[in-house]
Short mmCIF file of N, CA and C in Angstrom, two decimals:
data_model
loop_
_atom_site.label_atom_id
_atom_site.label_comp_id
_atom_site.label_asym_id
_atom_site.label_seq_id
_atom_site.Cartn_x
_atom_site.Cartn_y
_atom_site.Cartn_z
N UNK S 1 0.94 64.04 -90.46
CA UNK S 1 1.85 63.39 -91.22
C UNK S 1 3.31 63.84 -90.79
N UNK S 2 4.07 62.67 -90.53
CA UNK S 2 5.32 62.67 -90.04
C UNK S 2 6.39 63.14 -91.16
N UNK S 3 6.99 64.17 -90.99
CA UNK S 3 7.97 64.61 -91.99
C UNK S 3 9.41 64.37 -91.56
N UNK S 4 9.61 63.56 -90.50
CA UNK S 4 10.96 63.30 -90.02
C UNK S 4 11.43 62.07 -90.89
N UNK S 5 12.62 62.20 -91.51
CA UNK S 5 13.22 61.12 -92.33
C UNK S 5 14.47 60.71 -91.62
N UNK S 6 14.56 59.38 -91.29
CA UNK S 6 15.83 58.78 -90.81
C UNK S 6 16.59 58.49 -91.80
N UNK S 7 17.76 58.74 -91.92
CA UNK S 7 18.68 58.58 -93.11
C UNK S 7 19.61 57.39 -92.80
N UNK S 8 20.31 57.42 -91.51
CA UNK S 8 21.11 56.41 -91.15
C UNK S 8 21.19 56.17 -89.67
N UNK S 9 21.27 54.86 -89.24
CA UNK S 9 21.53 54.55 -87.72
C UNK S 9 22.70 53.79 -87.62
N UNK S 10 23.66 54.32 -86.96
CA UNK S 10 24.93 53.54 -86.57
C UNK S 10 24.92 53.13 -85.18
N UNK S 11 25.05 51.63 -84.88
CA UNK S 11 25.15 51.33 -83.52
C UNK S 11 26.57 51.65 -83.02
N UNK S 12 26.56 52.42 -81.83
CA UNK S 12 27.87 52.70 -81.20
C UNK S 12 28.12 51.70 -80.12
N UNK S 13 27.12 51.32 -79.43
CA UNK S 13 27.27 50.37 -78.35
C UNK S 13 26.03 49.70 -77.96
N UNK S 14 26.15 48.39 -77.58
CA UNK S 14 24.94 47.60 -77.17
C UNK S 14 25.22 46.96 -75.97
N UNK S 15 26.05 47.50 -75.09
CA UNK S 15 26.70 46.83 -73.88
C UNK S 15 25.50 46.50 -72.88
N UNK S 16 24.80 47.59 -72.48
CA UNK S 16 23.44 47.52 -71.70
C UNK S 16 22.26 47.69 -72.53
N UNK S 17 22.20 48.90 -73.10
CA UNK S 17 21.06 49.28 -73.96
C UNK S 17 21.78 49.97 -75.19
N UNK S 18 21.09 50.02 -76.25
CA UNK S 18 21.63 50.45 -77.50
C UNK S 18 21.95 52.03 -77.38
N UNK S 19 23.12 52.32 -77.90
CA UNK S 19 23.53 53.71 -78.19
C UNK S 19 23.62 53.96 -79.63
N UNK S 20 22.97 54.83 -80.24
CA UNK S 20 23.13 54.85 -81.72
C UNK S 20 23.41 56.31 -82.10
N UNK S 21 24.04 56.48 -83.35
CA UNK S 21 24.43 57.82 -83.91
C UNK S 21 23.32 57.88 -84.91
N UNK S 22 22.41 58.68 -85.01
CA UNK S 22 21.48 58.84 -85.92
C UNK S 22 21.51 60.09 -86.71
N UNK S 23 21.34 59.96 -88.23
CA UNK S 23 21.35 61.02 -89.01
C UNK S 23 19.97 61.04 -89.69
N UNK S 24 19.42 62.26 -89.49
CA UNK S 24 18.00 62.40 -89.91
C UNK S 24 17.76 63.80 -90.62
N UNK S 25 16.62 63.98 -91.21
CA UNK S 25 16.21 65.20 -91.78
C UNK S 25 15.03 65.59 -91.34
N UNK S 26 14.51 66.83 -90.86
CA UNK S 26 13.52 67.34 -90.51
C UNK S 26 13.03 68.74 -90.88
N UNK S 27 11.78 69.11 -90.93
CA UNK S 27 11.53 70.47 -91.52
C UNK S 27 11.75 71.56 -90.33
N UNK S 28 12.41 72.72 -90.79
CA UNK S 28 12.66 73.78 -89.81
C UNK S 28 11.42 74.56 -89.68
N UNK S 29 11.24 75.73 -88.99
CA UNK S 29 10.07 76.49 -88.76
C UNK S 29 9.49 76.99 -90.04
N UNK S 30 10.25 77.17 -91.04
CA UNK S 30 9.68 77.58 -92.35
C UNK S 30 9.15 76.44 -93.25
N UNK S 31 9.40 75.19 -92.65
CA UNK S 31 9.05 74.11 -93.51
C UNK S 31 10.16 73.48 -94.35
N UNK S 32 11.38 74.02 -94.55
CA UNK S 32 12.39 73.64 -95.25
C UNK S 32 13.10 72.48 -94.56
N UNK S 33 13.45 71.27 -95.26
CA UNK S 33 14.08 70.12 -94.77
C UNK S 33 15.52 70.36 -94.58
N UNK S 34 16.13 69.92 -93.56
CA UNK S 34 17.54 70.10 -93.24
C UNK S 34 18.02 68.95 -92.41
N UNK S 35 19.29 68.55 -92.54
CA UNK S 35 19.81 67.38 -91.95
C UNK S 35 20.20 67.67 -90.41
N UNK S 36 20.24 66.77 -89.55
CA UNK S 36 20.86 66.83 -88.29
C UNK S 36 21.27 65.38 -87.85
N UNK S 37 22.18 65.43 -86.73
CA UNK S 37 22.64 64.28 -86.39
C UNK S 37 22.55 64.24 -84.66
N UNK S 38 22.18 62.99 -83.99
CA UNK S 38 22.34 62.93 -82.62
C UNK S 38 22.66 61.49 -82.21
N UNK S 39 23.41 61.56 -81.00
CA UNK S 39 23.55 60.26 -80.29
C UNK S 39 22.30 60.02 -79.49
N UNK S 40 21.82 58.88 -79.64
CA UNK S 40 20.50 58.62 -78.74
C UNK S 40 20.81 57.30 -77.95
N UNK S 41 20.48 57.37 -76.85
CA UNK S 41 20.78 56.18 -75.84
C UNK S 41 19.15 55.69 -75.62
N UNK S 42 18.99 54.38 -76.17
CA UNK S 42 17.65 53.78 -76.03
C UNK S 42 17.59 53.00 -74.65
N UNK S 43 17.25 53.94 -73.69
CA UNK S 43 17.03 53.35 -72.43
C UNK S 43 15.54 52.90 -72.09
N UNK S 44 15.14 52.09 -71.49
CA UNK S 44 13.81 51.71 -71.20
C UNK S 44 13.11 52.80 -70.32
N UNK S 45 11.80 52.77 -70.37
CA UNK S 45 11.03 53.65 -69.39
C UNK S 45 11.31 53.27 -67.97
N UNK S 46 11.01 54.13 -67.01
CA UNK S 46 11.33 53.80 -65.56
C UNK S 46 10.19 54.54 -64.76
N UNK S 47 10.40 54.20 -63.58
CA UNK S 47 9.40 54.91 -62.35
C UNK S 47 10.38 55.44 -61.19
N UNK S 48 9.58 56.51 -60.54
CA UNK S 48 10.15 57.20 -59.52
C UNK S 48 9.13 57.42 -58.55
N UNK S 49 9.22 56.83 -57.36
CA UNK S 49 8.16 57.03 -56.29
C UNK S 49 8.63 57.66 -55.05
N UNK S 50 7.96 58.71 -54.54
CA UNK S 50 8.35 59.33 -53.39
C UNK S 50 7.33 58.62 -52.29
N UNK S 51 8.12 58.25 -51.10
CA UNK S 51 7.33 57.66 -50.16
C UNK S 51 7.07 58.64 -48.97
N UNK S 52 5.88 58.85 -48.45
CA UNK S 52 5.66 59.72 -47.27
C UNK S 52 4.86 59.16 -46.37
N UNK S 53 5.07 59.61 -45.26
CA UNK S 53 4.13 59.23 -44.12
C UNK S 53 3.66 60.50 -43.43
N UNK S 54 2.52 61.03 -44.01
CA UNK S 54 1.92 62.24 -43.58
C UNK S 54 1.76 62.48 -42.16
N UNK S 55 1.13 61.20 -41.33
CA UNK S 55 1.05 61.34 -39.97
C UNK S 55 2.22 61.67 -39.19
N UNK S 56 3.40 61.10 -39.65
CA UNK S 56 4.61 61.34 -38.82
C UNK S 56 5.48 62.45 -39.53
N UNK S 57 4.94 63.00 -40.76
CA UNK S 57 5.57 64.03 -41.34
C UNK S 57 6.98 63.63 -41.67
N UNK S 58 7.21 62.46 -42.39
CA UNK S 58 8.55 62.12 -42.79
C UNK S 58 8.45 61.54 -44.18
N UNK S 59 9.62 61.62 -45.05
CA UNK S 59 9.76 60.96 -46.23
C UNK S 59 10.69 59.81 -46.05
N UNK S 60 10.74 58.68 -46.99
CA UNK S 60 11.65 57.76 -46.98
C UNK S 60 12.44 57.90 -48.21
N UNK S 61 13.55 58.32 -48.20
CA UNK S 61 14.44 58.57 -49.49
C UNK S 61 15.67 57.50 -49.47
N UNK S 62 16.50 57.48 -50.38
CA UNK S 62 17.63 56.56 -50.57
C UNK S 62 18.80 57.37 -50.93
N UNK S 63 19.91 56.71 -50.40
CA UNK S 63 21.26 57.48 -50.62
C UNK S 63 22.06 56.33 -51.32
N UNK S 64 22.45 56.61 -52.54
CA UNK S 64 23.32 55.59 -53.37
C UNK S 64 24.43 56.30 -54.14
N UNK S 65 25.35 55.60 -54.57
CA UNK S 65 26.53 56.00 -55.41
C UNK S 65 26.06 56.03 -56.74
N UNK S 66 26.41 57.26 -57.50
CA UNK S 66 25.96 57.47 -58.94
C UNK S 66 27.39 57.85 -59.55
N UNK S 67 27.93 57.02 -60.21
CA UNK S 67 29.15 57.29 -60.98
C UNK S 67 29.20 58.54 -61.89
N UNK S 68 28.14 58.76 -62.78
CA UNK S 68 28.03 59.91 -63.71
C UNK S 68 28.12 61.31 -62.78
N UNK S 69 27.59 61.36 -61.70
CA UNK S 69 27.72 62.50 -60.76
C UNK S 69 28.97 62.63 -60.22
N UNK S 70 29.65 61.55 -59.96
CA UNK S 70 31.09 61.68 -59.38
C UNK S 70 32.08 62.19 -60.42
N UNK S 71 31.56 61.75 -61.75
CA UNK S 71 32.65 62.08 -62.83
C UNK S 71 32.24 63.65 -63.21
N UNK S 72 31.15 64.00 -62.70
CA UNK S 72 30.72 65.48 -63.23
C UNK S 72 30.78 66.42 -61.77
N UNK S 73 31.56 66.26 -60.87
CA UNK S 73 31.97 67.10 -59.86
C UNK S 73 31.30 66.89 -58.58
N UNK S 74 30.39 65.84 -58.29
CA UNK S 74 29.84 65.37 -57.12
C UNK S 74 30.99 64.84 -56.15
N UNK S 75 31.51 65.53 -55.38
CA UNK S 75 32.77 64.88 -54.65
C UNK S 75 32.56 63.54 -54.11
N UNK S 76 31.59 63.27 -53.78
CA UNK S 76 31.31 61.71 -53.03
C UNK S 76 30.86 60.83 -54.11
N UNK S 77 30.04 61.26 -55.02
CA UNK S 77 29.25 60.40 -55.92
C UNK S 77 27.88 60.03 -55.41
N UNK S 78 27.61 60.32 -54.16
CA UNK S 78 26.46 59.89 -53.52
C UNK S 78 25.45 60.87 -53.60
N UNK S 79 24.02 60.43 -54.04
CA UNK S 79 22.99 61.28 -54.10
C UNK S 79 21.82 60.70 -53.17
N UNK S 80 21.06 61.69 -52.55
CA UNK S 80 19.79 61.34 -51.78
C UNK S 80 18.79 61.48 -52.93
N UNK S 81 17.84 60.54 -52.97
CA UNK S 81 16.86 60.39 -54.26
C UNK S 81 15.65 59.64 -53.85
N UNK S 82 14.61 59.68 -54.46
CA UNK S 82 13.51 58.93 -54.30
C UNK S 82 13.96 57.51 -54.81
N UNK S 83 13.16 56.32 -54.43
CA UNK S 83 13.41 55.05 -55.10
C UNK S 83 12.86 55.16 -56.35
N UNK S 84 13.74 54.30 -57.34
CA UNK S 84 13.29 54.43 -58.67
C UNK S 84 14.09 53.29 -59.55
N UNK S 85 13.59 52.92 -60.60
CA UNK S 85 14.04 51.85 -61.32
C UNK S 85 13.36 51.65 -62.76
N UNK S 86 13.85 50.78 -63.52
CA UNK S 86 13.29 50.60 -64.97
C UNK S 86 12.13 49.73 -64.71
N UNK S 87 11.25 49.86 -65.76
CA UNK S 87 10.05 49.08 -65.77
C UNK S 87 10.44 47.84 -66.39
N UNK S 88 10.06 46.59 -65.72
CA UNK S 88 10.36 45.40 -66.35
C UNK S 88 9.35 45.05 -67.50
N UNK S 89 9.68 44.11 -68.34
CA UNK S 89 8.75 43.62 -69.38
C UNK S 89 7.52 43.01 -68.72
N UNK S 90 6.60 43.57 -69.31
CA UNK S 90 5.05 43.05 -68.87
C UNK S 90 4.62 43.88 -67.79
N UNK S 91 5.32 44.58 -67.14
CA UNK S 91 4.74 45.34 -66.15
C UNK S 91 4.17 46.73 -66.25
N UNK S 92 3.23 47.25 -65.65
CA UNK S 92 2.73 48.52 -65.89
C UNK S 92 3.51 49.34 -64.83
N UNK S 93 3.57 50.79 -65.16
CA UNK S 93 4.30 51.60 -64.32
C UNK S 93 3.84 51.72 -62.77
N UNK S 94 2.58 51.28 -62.55
CA UNK S 94 2.11 51.21 -61.26
C UNK S 94 2.66 49.93 -60.52
N UNK S 95 2.78 48.89 -61.26
CA UNK S 95 3.15 47.61 -60.77
C UNK S 95 4.83 47.76 -60.50
N UNK S 96 5.60 48.53 -61.22
CA UNK S 96 6.93 48.78 -61.30
C UNK S 96 7.27 49.52 -60.02
N UNK S 97 6.39 50.60 -59.77
CA UNK S 97 6.55 51.52 -58.60
C UNK S 97 6.47 50.77 -57.42
N UNK S 98 5.50 49.98 -57.22
CA UNK S 98 5.13 49.13 -55.87
C UNK S 98 6.39 48.24 -55.76
N UNK S 99 6.91 47.45 -56.89
CA UNK S 99 8.04 46.69 -56.70
C UNK S 99 9.28 47.30 -56.37
N UNK S 100 9.52 48.52 -57.02
CA UNK S 100 10.78 49.19 -56.74
C UNK S 100 10.88 49.74 -55.17
N UNK S 101 9.70 50.15 -54.82
CA UNK S 101 9.64 50.70 -53.48
C UNK S 101 9.94 49.61 -52.49
N UNK S 102 9.28 48.36 -52.76
CA UNK S 102 9.73 47.20 -51.76
C UNK S 102 11.12 46.64 -51.81
N UNK S 103 11.56 46.65 -53.20
CA UNK S 103 13.01 46.24 -53.34
C UNK S 103 13.98 47.16 -52.51
N UNK S 104 13.72 48.52 -52.79
CA UNK S 104 14.82 49.45 -52.28
C UNK S 104 14.50 49.82 -50.93
N UNK S 105 13.46 49.79 -50.55
CA UNK S 105 13.11 50.36 -48.91
C UNK S 105 12.70 49.23 -48.04
N UNK S 106 12.12 48.23 -48.76
CA UNK S 106 11.46 47.09 -47.68
C UNK S 106 10.18 47.38 -47.32
N UNK S 107 9.64 48.51 -47.68
CA UNK S 107 8.19 48.95 -47.23
C UNK S 107 7.29 48.74 -48.46
N UNK S 108 6.12 48.05 -48.12
CA UNK S 108 4.87 48.04 -49.10
C UNK S 108 4.21 49.44 -48.98
N UNK S 109 3.83 49.92 -50.04
CA UNK S 109 3.25 51.15 -50.19
C UNK S 109 1.83 51.11 -50.47
N UNK S 110 1.22 52.10 -50.05
CA UNK S 110 -0.34 52.41 -50.19
C UNK S 110 -0.58 53.63 -50.96
N UNK S 111 -1.79 53.84 -51.33
CA UNK S 111 -2.31 55.13 -51.90
C UNK S 111 -1.44 55.58 -52.94
N UNK S 112 -0.90 54.78 -53.91
CA UNK S 112 0.07 55.02 -54.89
C UNK S 112 -0.79 56.07 -55.83
N UNK S 113 -0.06 57.17 -56.21
CA UNK S 113 -0.77 58.11 -57.19
C UNK S 113 0.20 58.61 -58.11
N UNK S 114 -0.15 58.49 -59.44
CA UNK S 114 0.68 58.97 -60.54
C UNK S 114 0.50 60.49 -60.55
N UNK S 115 1.69 61.32 -60.78
CA UNK S 115 1.56 62.58 -60.89
C UNK S 115 1.93 63.25 -62.16
N UNK S 116 2.46 62.27 -63.13
CA UNK S 116 2.81 62.69 -64.27
C UNK S 116 3.85 61.82 -64.88
N UNK S 117 4.52 62.17 -66.12
CA UNK S 117 5.85 61.48 -66.65
C UNK S 117 6.44 62.47 -67.42
N UNK S 118 7.79 62.37 -67.35
CA UNK S 118 8.83 63.36 -67.91
C UNK S 118 9.76 62.53 -68.61
N UNK S 119 10.37 63.33 -69.67
CA UNK S 119 11.51 62.65 -70.42
C UNK S 119 12.78 63.19 -69.50
N UNK S 120 13.79 62.18 -69.17
CA UNK S 120 14.73 62.66 -68.28
C UNK S 120 15.82 63.45 -68.74
N UNK S 121 16.05 63.23 -70.20
CA UNK S 121 16.95 64.12 -70.93
C UNK S 121 16.77 63.91 -72.47
N UNK S 122 15.76 64.70 -72.72
CA UNK S 122 15.11 64.51 -74.15
C UNK S 122 16.20 64.81 -75.17
N UNK S 123 17.14 65.56 -74.87
CA UNK S 123 18.21 65.62 -76.23
C UNK S 123 18.99 64.42 -76.25
N UNK S 124 19.02 63.26 -75.57
CA UNK S 124 19.86 62.26 -75.96
C UNK S 124 19.35 60.94 -75.35
N UNK S 125 18.22 60.81 -74.67
CA UNK S 125 17.86 59.57 -73.89
C UNK S 125 16.47 59.37 -74.18
N UNK S 126 16.09 58.17 -74.62
CA UNK S 126 14.53 57.88 -74.90
C UNK S 126 13.63 57.76 -73.64
N UNK S 127 14.34 57.36 -72.54
CA UNK S 127 13.49 57.14 -71.35
C UNK S 127 12.40 58.10 -70.89
N UNK S 128 11.25 57.53 -70.63
CA UNK S 128 10.00 58.35 -70.12
C UNK S 128 10.20 57.86 -68.65
N UNK S 129 10.05 58.84 -67.66
CA UNK S 129 10.08 58.47 -66.26
C UNK S 129 8.65 58.87 -65.74
N UNK S 130 8.10 57.77 -65.09
CA UNK S 130 6.67 57.85 -64.67
C UNK S 130 6.90 58.27 -63.16
N UNK S 131 6.23 59.25 -62.68
CA UNK S 131 6.44 59.79 -61.20
C UNK S 131 5.28 59.51 -60.38
N UNK S 132 5.61 59.05 -59.12
CA UNK S 132 4.46 58.58 -58.32
C UNK S 132 4.72 58.94 -56.80
N UNK S 133 3.75 59.36 -56.15
CA UNK S 133 3.79 59.57 -54.70
C UNK S 133 3.07 58.50 -54.06
N UNK S 134 3.63 57.99 -52.88
CA UNK S 134 2.80 56.85 -52.22
C UNK S 134 2.99 57.07 -50.70
N UNK S 135 2.16 56.25 -50.04
CA UNK S 135 2.30 56.52 -48.51
C UNK S 135 2.97 55.18 -48.01
N UNK S 136 3.62 55.27 -46.69
CA UNK S 136 4.21 54.04 -46.16
C UNK S 136 3.99 54.49 -44.61
N UNK S 137 4.16 53.28 -44.03
CA UNK S 137 3.98 53.40 -42.49
C UNK S 137 5.58 53.22 -41.86
N UNK S 138 5.77 54.45 -41.45
CA UNK S 138 7.31 54.58 -41.11
C UNK S 138 7.52 53.86 -39.80
N UNK S 139 6.58 53.34 -38.99
CA UNK S 139 6.78 52.71 -37.61
C UNK S 139 6.28 51.20 -38.01
N UNK S 140 5.80 51.02 -39.30
CA UNK S 140 5.16 49.49 -39.51
C UNK S 140 6.44 48.41 -39.87
N UNK S 141 6.10 47.26 -39.74
CA UNK S 141 6.90 46.17 -40.07
C UNK S 141 7.23 46.27 -41.57
N UNK S 142 8.56 45.91 -42.00
CA UNK S 142 8.88 45.95 -43.20
C UNK S 142 10.22 44.99 -43.27
N UNK S 143 10.44 44.72 -44.55
CA UNK S 143 11.65 43.90 -45.02
C UNK S 143 12.88 44.71 -44.85
N UNK S 144 13.81 44.03 -45.18
CA UNK S 144 15.25 44.76 -45.12
C UNK S 144 15.43 45.79 -46.20
N UNK S 145 15.08 45.69 -47.32
CA UNK S 145 15.26 46.78 -48.39
C UNK S 145 16.71 46.79 -48.78
N UNK S 146 17.08 48.04 -49.35
CA UNK S 146 18.50 48.16 -49.80
C UNK S 146 18.85 47.78 -51.18
N UNK S 147 17.87 47.19 -51.95
CA UNK S 147 17.93 46.86 -53.37
C UNK S 147 18.37 45.54 -53.54
N UNK S 148 18.78 45.20 -54.86
CA UNK S 148 18.90 43.74 -55.26
C UNK S 148 20.50 43.73 -55.36
N UNK S 149 21.13 42.86 -54.64
CA UNK S 149 22.50 42.37 -54.58
C UNK S 149 22.94 42.15 -56.13
N UNK S 150 22.06 41.31 -56.72
CA UNK S 150 22.31 40.91 -58.12
C UNK S 150 22.48 41.96 -59.08
N UNK S 151 21.80 43.14 -58.75
CA UNK S 151 22.05 44.33 -59.63
C UNK S 151 23.01 45.24 -59.08
N UNK S 152 23.82 44.91 -58.07
CA UNK S 152 24.80 45.75 -57.56
C UNK S 152 24.34 46.87 -56.85
N UNK S 153 23.13 46.81 -56.26
CA UNK S 153 22.63 47.75 -55.36
C UNK S 153 23.10 47.81 -54.10
N UNK S 154 23.28 48.91 -53.62
CA UNK S 154 23.91 48.99 -52.18
C UNK S 154 23.20 50.26 -51.67
N UNK S 155 22.06 50.30 -51.26
CA UNK S 155 21.09 51.41 -51.11
C UNK S 155 20.89 51.72 -49.46
N UNK S 156 21.28 52.93 -49.17
CA UNK S 156 21.08 53.37 -47.70
C UNK S 156 19.86 53.97 -47.61
N UNK S 157 19.11 53.62 -46.64
CA UNK S 157 17.63 54.45 -46.39
C UNK S 157 17.96 55.60 -45.59
N UNK S 158 17.30 56.64 -45.96
CA UNK S 158 17.28 58.05 -45.46
C UNK S 158 15.92 58.57 -45.01
N UNK S 159 15.47 58.50 -43.71
CA UNK S 159 14.20 59.07 -43.33
C UNK S 159 14.55 60.53 -43.13
N UNK S 160 13.59 61.44 -43.74
CA UNK S 160 13.88 62.81 -43.72
C UNK S 160 12.39 63.33 -43.32
N UNK S 161 12.51 64.53 -42.32
CA UNK S 161 11.32 65.12 -41.87
C UNK S 161 10.84 66.06 -43.04
N UNK S 162 9.55 66.22 -42.98
CA UNK S 162 9.13 67.29 -44.18
C UNK S 162 9.95 68.59 -43.99
N UNK S 163 10.01 69.04 -42.68
CA UNK S 163 10.58 70.20 -42.53
C UNK S 163 12.19 70.24 -43.20
N UNK S 164 12.88 69.22 -42.85
CA UNK S 164 14.38 69.00 -43.38
C UNK S 164 14.31 69.08 -44.88
N UNK S 165 13.29 68.15 -45.46
CA UNK S 165 13.27 68.15 -46.88
C UNK S 165 12.97 69.47 -47.43
N UNK S 166 12.10 70.25 -47.06
CA UNK S 166 11.77 71.51 -47.46
C UNK S 166 12.94 72.45 -47.47
N UNK S 167 13.76 72.53 -46.37
CA UNK S 167 14.95 73.21 -46.03
C UNK S 167 15.93 72.76 -47.09
N UNK S 168 16.03 71.42 -47.44
CA UNK S 168 17.16 71.05 -48.40
C UNK S 168 16.76 71.52 -49.79
N UNK S 169 15.34 71.63 -50.09
CA UNK S 169 14.98 72.25 -51.38
C UNK S 169 15.22 73.75 -51.52
N UNK S 170 14.79 74.37 -50.40
CA UNK S 170 15.19 75.83 -50.34
C UNK S 170 16.58 76.05 -50.55
N UNK S 171 17.48 75.45 -50.10
CA UNK S 171 18.91 75.57 -49.91
C UNK S 171 19.70 74.81 -51.41
N UNK S 172 18.76 74.32 -52.24
CA UNK S 172 19.44 73.65 -53.41
C UNK S 172 20.34 72.48 -53.19
N UNK S 173 19.86 71.71 -52.11
CA UNK S 173 20.63 70.55 -51.58
C UNK S 173 20.21 69.34 -52.33
N UNK S 174 19.08 69.43 -52.92
CA UNK S 174 18.50 68.40 -53.76
C UNK S 174 18.98 68.39 -55.20
N UNK S 175 19.89 67.46 -55.68
CA UNK S 175 20.63 67.46 -57.07
C UNK S 175 19.94 66.47 -57.95
N UNK S 176 18.95 65.68 -57.49
CA UNK S 176 18.45 64.68 -58.24
C UNK S 176 17.09 65.19 -58.85
N UNK S 177 17.00 65.26 -60.21
CA UNK S 177 15.80 65.79 -60.78
C UNK S 177 14.51 65.13 -60.46
N UNK S 178 14.37 63.85 -60.33
CA UNK S 178 13.19 63.22 -60.04
C UNK S 178 12.76 63.52 -58.55
N UNK S 179 13.74 63.53 -57.80
CA UNK S 179 13.47 63.79 -56.41
C UNK S 179 12.99 65.32 -56.12
N UNK S 180 13.56 66.27 -56.94
CA UNK S 180 13.25 67.68 -56.83
C UNK S 180 11.79 67.91 -57.33
N UNK S 181 11.48 67.24 -58.44
CA UNK S 181 10.06 67.28 -59.03
C UNK S 181 9.05 66.89 -58.04
N UNK S 182 9.35 65.48 -57.51
CA UNK S 182 8.38 64.95 -56.60
C UNK S 182 8.07 65.72 -55.36
N UNK S 183 9.23 66.24 -54.63
CA UNK S 183 9.22 66.84 -53.44
C UNK S 183 8.49 68.28 -53.71
N UNK S 184 8.72 68.95 -54.67
CA UNK S 184 8.09 70.26 -55.02
C UNK S 184 6.61 69.97 -55.23
N UNK S 185 6.24 68.91 -56.01
CA UNK S 185 4.98 68.68 -56.17
C UNK S 185 4.12 68.32 -54.90
N UNK S 186 4.81 67.48 -54.06
CA UNK S 186 4.22 67.13 -52.77
C UNK S 186 3.81 68.31 -51.88
N UNK S 187 4.89 69.15 -51.70
CA UNK S 187 4.89 70.40 -50.98
C UNK S 187 3.72 71.54 -51.54
N UNK S 188 3.61 71.49 -52.90
CA UNK S 188 2.72 72.34 -53.52
C UNK S 188 1.31 71.98 -53.64
N UNK S 189 1.03 70.69 -53.50
CA UNK S 189 -0.38 70.05 -53.73
C UNK S 189 -0.91 69.50 -52.40
N UNK S 190 -0.07 69.58 -51.35
CA UNK S 190 -0.81 69.15 -49.89
C UNK S 190 -0.48 70.37 -48.96
N UNK S 191 -1.01 70.14 -47.68
CA UNK S 191 -0.86 71.05 -46.61
C UNK S 191 0.36 70.77 -45.87
N UNK S 192 1.37 69.96 -46.37
CA UNK S 192 2.53 69.57 -45.65
C UNK S 192 3.29 70.99 -45.22
N UNK S 193 3.80 70.82 -43.99
CA UNK S 193 4.50 72.01 -43.60
C UNK S 193 5.96 72.00 -44.07
#
C-alpha cells in the first residue's frame, strides 16, 4: 500500500521537459507522516552504450561539450563518454541503443547486451538510464557519425585502447558516470587487459 501523498505540484518550467516543485507527505522510519518538498525534473528514460572491438582491443567513445560540467568547474566543458541518448516514443531501449550508436558513431553494432539500468540522479531527476555493451568492427565500413545536426550535436569520435581506458579509470580521468560504470563492468566481466 502506497503511503506517499502528493499535496501540491507547481510547474516551474516546461521549456524542454517539465520541472516541478512537489510538496508531499511520506512516512518516516517509525511510520509517522511528515512533509517534504523536492524539485523534480521529469526527463525521459535514456540509453548508454559502450562500443568495444575485442579483437583490436579498442573502445569507441565520444567527446562533446556539456554546459553543466563547464558551469561546475570542468575547464573546457568537454567530456569523453559513451554514446547515449533519450529513448524515442515507441522505441524499446535496445532499439534506441542501436539507433544512438549509429547516429553518434556511424557504426552499426552487434552483440548488444543490456547490463542494467540506473537512476542518473535520483534526488531530482526521473530519468532511468539503460546501460548496454555492444561490439563494433573498428576497421569496418561505417557512416560519418557525429550526431544529429538538427539536435545541435557536434560529436568527436575517440578510439581508445583497452590499456589506455583502464589507465584513465585508475587515474580518475573518466568523469562521466555512465562511462565509468560501463568501463568498470566491461573490465570486471571480461578478460580484457
